[in-house]
Amino acid sequence: MKRFLLSLVVFLLLATTPANADAPCGVVLCLSEFSADEAQRVTDLVAAGRAEHAIAFEGLARVRATVPELDAAKHGRFALVGPSISGLGDGTVPAIIERLVLADLGPETLTPSARAAWRIGLLDAIGKLRDPRGAAVLEAVCRSPKVEPETLRVASAALGRLETDSAAEVLVELSPEPGARGRAVLAGMGHCRRLPVVRRLVEALPEQRDAATHRDVARSLATAASAPVWRAGLVRHPKEGQEIRSLAVRVLFNEYVARSDNERKALVTALLVVDHPAIAGLIEQERAKADPELSAALDHLARRLESNPVSRFANPATLTHEESRR
Amino acid sequence: MRAIFCGVASSFLLILGGPCWAQGDLIFADGFESGEVSAWSNAVGYQPVPIIDLRADVNRNGTVDLTDPSEDQDEDTWDSNHGAIFLANIDDDEGVCPTTGTDSELAACNDAADDVVNGIDDLLDLARLVVVPWPSAPDDAGATIDLSLPGASFVRLFRQSGGSFVHFDSSSDSLTPDDLRTGVEFAIEAIDIVRSSSVWGGFVDVTLNVEAGTGDGGPLEDGADTVRLRVAPVIFRHHLDEVETVYVSAFSDQSSIDFRTDLAVATSAAGITEPLREFWDLGDPWTQDFFEASIMSMPAATGKHTIHLNYRSANYAGGTLRPAGRVVFTELRGPDVAGAVQYDPAHDDGMDTLNSFGNLETIPPYDDGRSSWPLGRVIRGGTPAYYPDTSFDEMVDAQGMQPVIHFDTSWLWVAHIDETMSFLPAASPRGWVVLAADVTTAWNELVVAQTAGHGGTPMFVGKLDPWGGSAEMTIDEVLGNPDFAAANAFAAVEVASQLDQLSLETGIGPSEIISAAFLMFDYGGWLVAMVPGVVNGVVLPNGVFAAPDPHGPEIGGVDLFKDLLEQTLTPVGFTAAWVEDWDLYHLGGGEVHCGANATHEIPEQPWWENMP
């Protein structure tokens, strides 16, 4: 009953906030975009979080208050907001969810770049926390047609980091959307190190005609098949690793063979990040039938592989102090 | 010189190669081939002929010599060995430009904005041209000065008159017979730097056109003499030229005090006697980003005369220029110090971070056997799809000295080239080494520490986020995080790609690349320093490198990341001066270099002796 009353109070307070006169809205979505049941669950989650971890909500409010200032003094594409958000403790996830879909100062209080920074910061932070309580909201964000591509890309990565069957399904389902939305999902979904996701990326990579999207998909695939992540076992489904990495290296190499020099740079990067032992053999096989242009490209790839820094990423069992230093 | 010859004796002198000045109308200077002279001599006999000779400092010795044949030789051409040079006179020698006003008003004011010479010091910024006296010029003689297009639109002439220099409008003003008899001294300035080679490449041909009038024997032959001049290119500074002044934005809060205190200690250790020059009230901590120092020089009697030029950054987003960049006009401009801005308002706001000058560095001089770049080359982050303001880069290229090389920094959150590489002077055949971001070593060092049982050792001890949360994390937490593992794999490969490109461009080898070990993290799909980026420091004289305090894990009382950088710097004769930048810069995605700027010593060897 206590939790219900808290939820009710939160809901009513938010619903009557002047900036959100019609329905509770956060910086990305409005609660009205959820089903009634889901909206209630989200409201409950936030209410419970506020009751148990008020300090996180207060902390996030302070972060939010500084966003305009951070934006005014930003040093990169956007203000760097997120790293601090993730340090707010156990209440961080409900506090972020509140800001995403329930309550935030009206968007008119932020410039477009500040708003983008705030959204990216919130979504990046909740994603890195890998807390399943964020799943429903992240899925809703990804599904919402009004979410712009930049935000969708970060939201897809955040959802993907959960590495659940459900997350993988949603991402695969959304990835064929036409235009910028589909490209954003493809770019972000590589953080979901799951076979269905990788199969979808493997399918999508050769389809890309736009160089920037091709680069993003290659990068996404390399993220999914990243050598240091799999070697260290920093995954939820280690049994999928062998197939994921094999699929990735093969399609990346095939694309390297098929594409022009302009597109190969991103493929070299991806292949080096994947750092799969099969790559040397693939190069040798292709060399036999390569024309001079491709032969030169293969030489370049082989040379880069010889000095691949990822292959020097530590194996904790065997690395000596001297070996770790150049 | 193009003059008319008048006698056999003079022809003899010319064949001997000696100058023929100061012998009345019968002698003329060099500039004719002997055969040419003889032919003319035969044609006109002993008829007195005009002296039509316009001179400039073609031999680049800092003076206009009327008796030195090298001053006249090939004066209408310009190459690396000869040719006159002048300056864009866009400083403010009398300090009269306003320090308030609109961006346009600030940029519009400089000594070349009016048609008067702005004091004695301003005159030093102007190169000289001399019309050699023709003492017997007849009363009906006269002359004009022509300026070639498109340079004519970018230069202004002054003529000496009554002890001062007054504007000479070549479209309407002319020289009188008396002017021709006594000779005339001109001063020339460019009213702007070269911005685009498609508009103006920096050259101007100045032609003296003489209508010679009537001599005792009848009409004299008219003639003309042309001198080609080039406006001094703007030269960006590299790390082999020692820092003289360090600039920093200043705030009253403790983080700024800590930063400035440590930086002052570093500069003092480097032997820099001048205190930090602090910019208060700018509201922009990123001092590296909003302006860039450069120089432009011309020959002078003392060797060279230099105007410092500070560029305001081309950061133009949301319909406005970055406000802090006004400092180049409001605080830095003055005698022999100019300010300028070049930007395209249509440049995509989403790429604006690339216009910050943390994304403009200069490779020191190199010669890889295929090409020689004795002034180095400008490097910037940029790809075909994600690039800095093209009008700015076009301007850099148009100087013809240090054309831009773009590296892919699009994978970085901030996307500045200073996040991954710097250049240190070194006692090596090349004279410099590359200090490069090295996440592999950093990662591996943590693994070694973990393997040795130090996995629980925290880094960033005592460091807070701005809202009071602890930034601490242990080695185990770092190594156990897939996001860090994936991000640093990308970082390692991307930096390797940059170094591969740098190697192809410059010929550097692995032994010339030294390690700056730190880690990055993924933020929104881009990478940014997680451990303070120790590559992103300030190179100071006497082997001092002002680097961000990495606050690494301390094992046995030794900061692991400090130790790594010190070990890499020592062999190249550098020591690290640690600067606290966590709160003010690191948390915002930048480091020490991003928060500082510098003026470098003027190199001894001028650019015209050092051209690519």
XYZ file of N, CA and C in Angstrom, chain B residues 412-500:
267
model
N 36.636 9.486 -31.743
C 36.778 10.102 -30.422
C 35.600 11.020 -30.109
N 35.210 11.028 -28.858
C 34.113 11.906 -28.429
C 34.444 13.361 -28.725
N 35.654 13.755 -28.383
C 36.050 15.147 -28.608
C 36.616 15.317 -30.021
N 37.255 14.276 -30.518
C 37.723 14.223 -31.917
C 38.873 15.174 -32.208
N 39.699 15.444 -31.204
C 40.853 16.322 -31.409
C 42.125 15.495 -31.557
N 42.997 15.966 -32.404
C 44.226 15.233 -32.669
C 45.144 15.216 -31.442
N 45.003 16.191 -30.560
C 45.901 16.216 -29.391
C 45.531 15.163 -28.353
N 44.450 14.461 -28.571
C 44.072 13.395 -27.632
C 44.904 12.135 -27.816
N 45.562 12.025 -28.954
C 46.260 10.772 -29.229
C 47.730 10.942 -29.587
N 48.146 12.136 -29.967
C 49.570 12.260 -30.284
C 50.119 13.643 -30.003
N 51.420 13.638 -29.680
C 52.143 14.887 -29.496
C 53.562 14.652 -30.012
N 54.334 15.708 -30.074
C 55.685 15.599 -30.627
C 56.682 16.208 -29.649
N 57.740 15.478 -29.381
C 58.753 15.947 -28.437
C 60.089 16.117 -29.154
N 60.788 17.219 -28.886
C 62.149 17.327 -29.410
C 63.002 16.179 -28.872
N 63.909 15.701 -29.693
C 64.751 14.575 -29.270
C 66.115 14.686 -29.937
N 67.094 14.164 -29.272
C 68.451 14.159 -29.827
C 68.593 12.960 -30.758
N 67.916 13.053 -31.875
C 67.927 11.971 -32.858
C 68.138 12.599 -34.223
N 68.455 11.788 -35.205
C 68.647 12.367 -36.540
C 67.443 13.178 -37.011
N 66.258 12.725 -36.658
C 65.063 13.448 -37.076
C 64.845 14.681 -36.224
N 65.297 14.623 -34.985
C 65.136 15.766 -34.091
C 63.868 15.755 -33.281
N 63.039 14.739 -33.471
C 61.814 14.661 -32.690
C 61.289 13.232 -32.665
N 60.463 12.985 -31.685
C 59.776 11.700 -31.583
C 58.281 11.964 -31.403
N 57.510 10.925 -31.629
C 56.057 11.015 -31.431
C 55.711 10.404 -30.083
N 54.968 11.148 -29.306
C 54.392 10.595 -28.079
C 52.958 10.211 -28.421
N 52.662 8.927 -28.286
C 51.360 8.456 -28.779
C 50.583 7.732 -27.684
N 49.286 7.911 -27.724
C 48.405 7.204 -26.788
C 48.635 5.698 -26.915
N 48.776 5.035 -25.792
C 49.105 3.614 -25.796
C 48.239 2.894 -24.758
N 47.055 2.509 -25.176
C 46.144 1.851 -24.245
C 46.553 0.398 -24.004
N 47.258 -0.173 -24.948
C 47.656 -1.579 -24.794
C 48.576 -1.737 -23.587
N 49.570 -0.883 -23.530
C 50.487 -0.949 -22.388
C 49.747 -0.685 -21.079
N 48.850 0.281 -21.101
C 48.108 0.595 -19.878
C 47.268 -0.601 -19.427
N 46.585 -1.191 -20.391
C 45.747 -2.356 -20.075
C 46.604 -3.490 -19.514
N 47.704 -3.740 -20.197
C 48.557 -4.856 -19.789
C 49.187 -4.634 -18.423
N 49.508 -3.384 -18.131
C 50.061 -3.096 -16.806
C 49.047 -3.404 -15.712
N 47.804 -3.111 -16.002
C 46.770 -3.433 -15.009
C 46.628 -4.939 -14.849
N 46.741 -5.651 -15.965
C 46.663 -7.118 -15.883
C 47.827 -7.659 -15.052
N 49.004 -7.119 -15.278
C 50.160 -7.548 -14.497
C 49.926 -7.296 -13.012
N 49.401 -6.128 -12.713
C 49.139 -5.796 -11.309
C 48.088 -6.728 -10.726
N 47.089 -6.997 -11.531
C 46.031 -7.914 -11.075
C 46.610 -9.303 -10.825
N 47.412 -9.750 -11.754
C 48.019 -11.078 -11.622
C 48.897 -11.162 -10.377
N 49.481 -10.037 -10.047
C 50.351 -9.996 -8.865
C 49.566 -9.805 -7.577
N 48.254 -9.816 -7.696
C 47.436 -9.742 -6.491
C 46.974 -8.358 -6.106
N 47.094 -7.417 -7.031
C 46.693 -6.042 -6.709
C 45.367 -5.651 -7.346
N 44.576 -6.638 -7.677
C 43.313 -6.338 -8.358
C 42.393 -5.437 -7.570
N 42.532 -5.469 -6.275
C 41.661 -4.632 -5.451
C 42.172 -3.222 -5.256
N 43.302 -2.926 -5.862
C 43.878 -1.589 -5.694
C 43.069 -0.570 -6.488
N 42.676 0.505 -5.820
C 41.857 1.496 -6.537
C 42.698 2.506 -7.304
N 42.106 3.045 -8.325
C 42.665 4.219 -8.993
C 41.692 5.373 -8.790
N 42.149 6.540 -9.130
C 41.362 7.773 -8.959
C 40.976 7.985 -7.488
N 41.880 7.632 -6.617
C 41.593 7.720 -5.187
C 41.355 9.183 -4.793
N 40.265 9.379 -4.107
C 39.944 10.726 -3.625
C 39.366 11.641 -4.683
N 39.269 11.151 -5.893
C 38.709 12.004 -6.946
C 37.190 11.838 -6.956
N 36.535 12.923 -7.133
C 35.076 12.928 -7.111
C 34.545 13.402 -8.454
N 33.307 13.004 -8.706
C 32.644 13.662 -9.819
C 32.113 15.002 -9.305
N 31.671 15.839 -10.180
C 31.277 17.192 -9.730
C 30.113 17.193 -8.756
N 29.425 16.084 -8.630
C 28.251 16.059 -7.764
C 28.483 15.226 -6.508
N 29.764 14.990 -6.243
C 30.085 14.382 -4.963
C 30.242 12.886 -4.973
N 29.966 12.232 -6.070
C 30.157 10.785 -6.135
C 31.629 10.435 -6.258
N 31.988 9.293 -5.735
C 33.379 8.861 -5.824
C 33.687 8.340 -7.221
N 34.836 8.747 -7.710
C 35.267 8.261 -9.027
C 36.124 7.015 -8.912
N 36.369 6.576 -7.718
C 37.292 5.453 -7.526
C 36.794 4.187 -8.216
N 37.720 3.437 -8.758
C 37.417 2.076 -9.215
C 38.689 1.249 -9.098
N 38.495 -0.022 -8.875
C 39.659 -0.884 -8.687
C 40.135 -1.430 -10.035
N 41.328 -1.992 -9.968
C 41.872 -2.640 -11.168
C 40.943 -3.763 -11.619
N 40.448 -4.521 -10.681
C 39.525 -5.611 -11.044
C 38.284 -5.074 -11.745
N 37.780 -3.968 -11.250
C 36.572 -3.399 -11.860
C 36.840 -2.953 -13.295
N 38.004 -2.420 -13.518
C 38.342 -1.981 -14.879
C 38.482 -3.184 -15.798
N 39.264 -4.148 -15.344
C 39.556 -5.289 -16.221
C 38.347 -6.213 -16.386
N 37.413 -6.120 -15.478
C 36.238 -6.976 -15.566
C 35.079 -6.343 -16.314
N 35.311 -5.196 -16.879
C 34.228 -4.480 -17.537
C 34.330 -4.629 -19.059
N 33.338 -5.260 -19.680
C 33.433 -5.465 -21.133
C 33.482 -4.167 -21.922
N 32.860 -3.141 -21.383
C 32.888 -1.871 -22.112
C 34.311 -1.313 -22.192
N 35.041 -1.441 -21.104
C 36.424 -0.959 -21.140
C 37.269 -1.817 -22.085
N 37.067 -3.122 -22.023
C 37.853 -4.009 -22.889
C 37.594 -3.701 -24.356
N 36.324 -3.565 -24.700
C 35.985 -3.302 -26.099
C 36.463 -1.930 -26.536
N 36.273 -0.958 -25.684
C 36.654 0.409 -26.046
C 38.155 0.516 -26.278
N 38.912 -0.117 -25.420
C 40.364 0.029 -25.558
C 40.930 -0.799 -26.707
N 40.224 -1.859 -27.086
C 40.631 -2.559 -28.310
C 40.498 -1.626 -29.512
N 39.359 -0.936 -29.573
C 39.184 0.034 -30.654
C 40.232 1.138 -30.572
N 40.451 1.639 -29.377
C 41.413 2.735 -29.224
C 42.791 2.316 -29.708
N 43.183 1.105 -29.326
C 44.514 0.626 -29.716
C 44.645 0.571 -31.233
N 43.611 0.058 -31.890
C 43.675 -0.084 -33.351
C 43.594 1.279 -34.037
N 42.740 2.148 -33.545
C 42.607 3.460 -34.177
C 43.898 4.271 -34.052
N 44.513 4.209 -32.896
C 45.789 4.923 -32.741
C 46.844 4.291 -33.650
N 46.835 2.974 -33.721
C 47.785 2.299 -34.620
C 47.576 2.751 -36.060
N 46.325 2.957 -36.441
C 46.042 3.443 -37.801
C 46.588 4.852 -38.000
N 46.411 5.679 -36.996
C 46.968 7.043 -37.087
C 48.484 6.997 -37.239
N 49.107 6.133 -36.448
C 50.577 6.058 -36.500
C 51.041 5.448 -37.817
N 50.258 4.541 -38.341
C 50.571 3.966 -39.644
C 50.559 5.063 -40.707
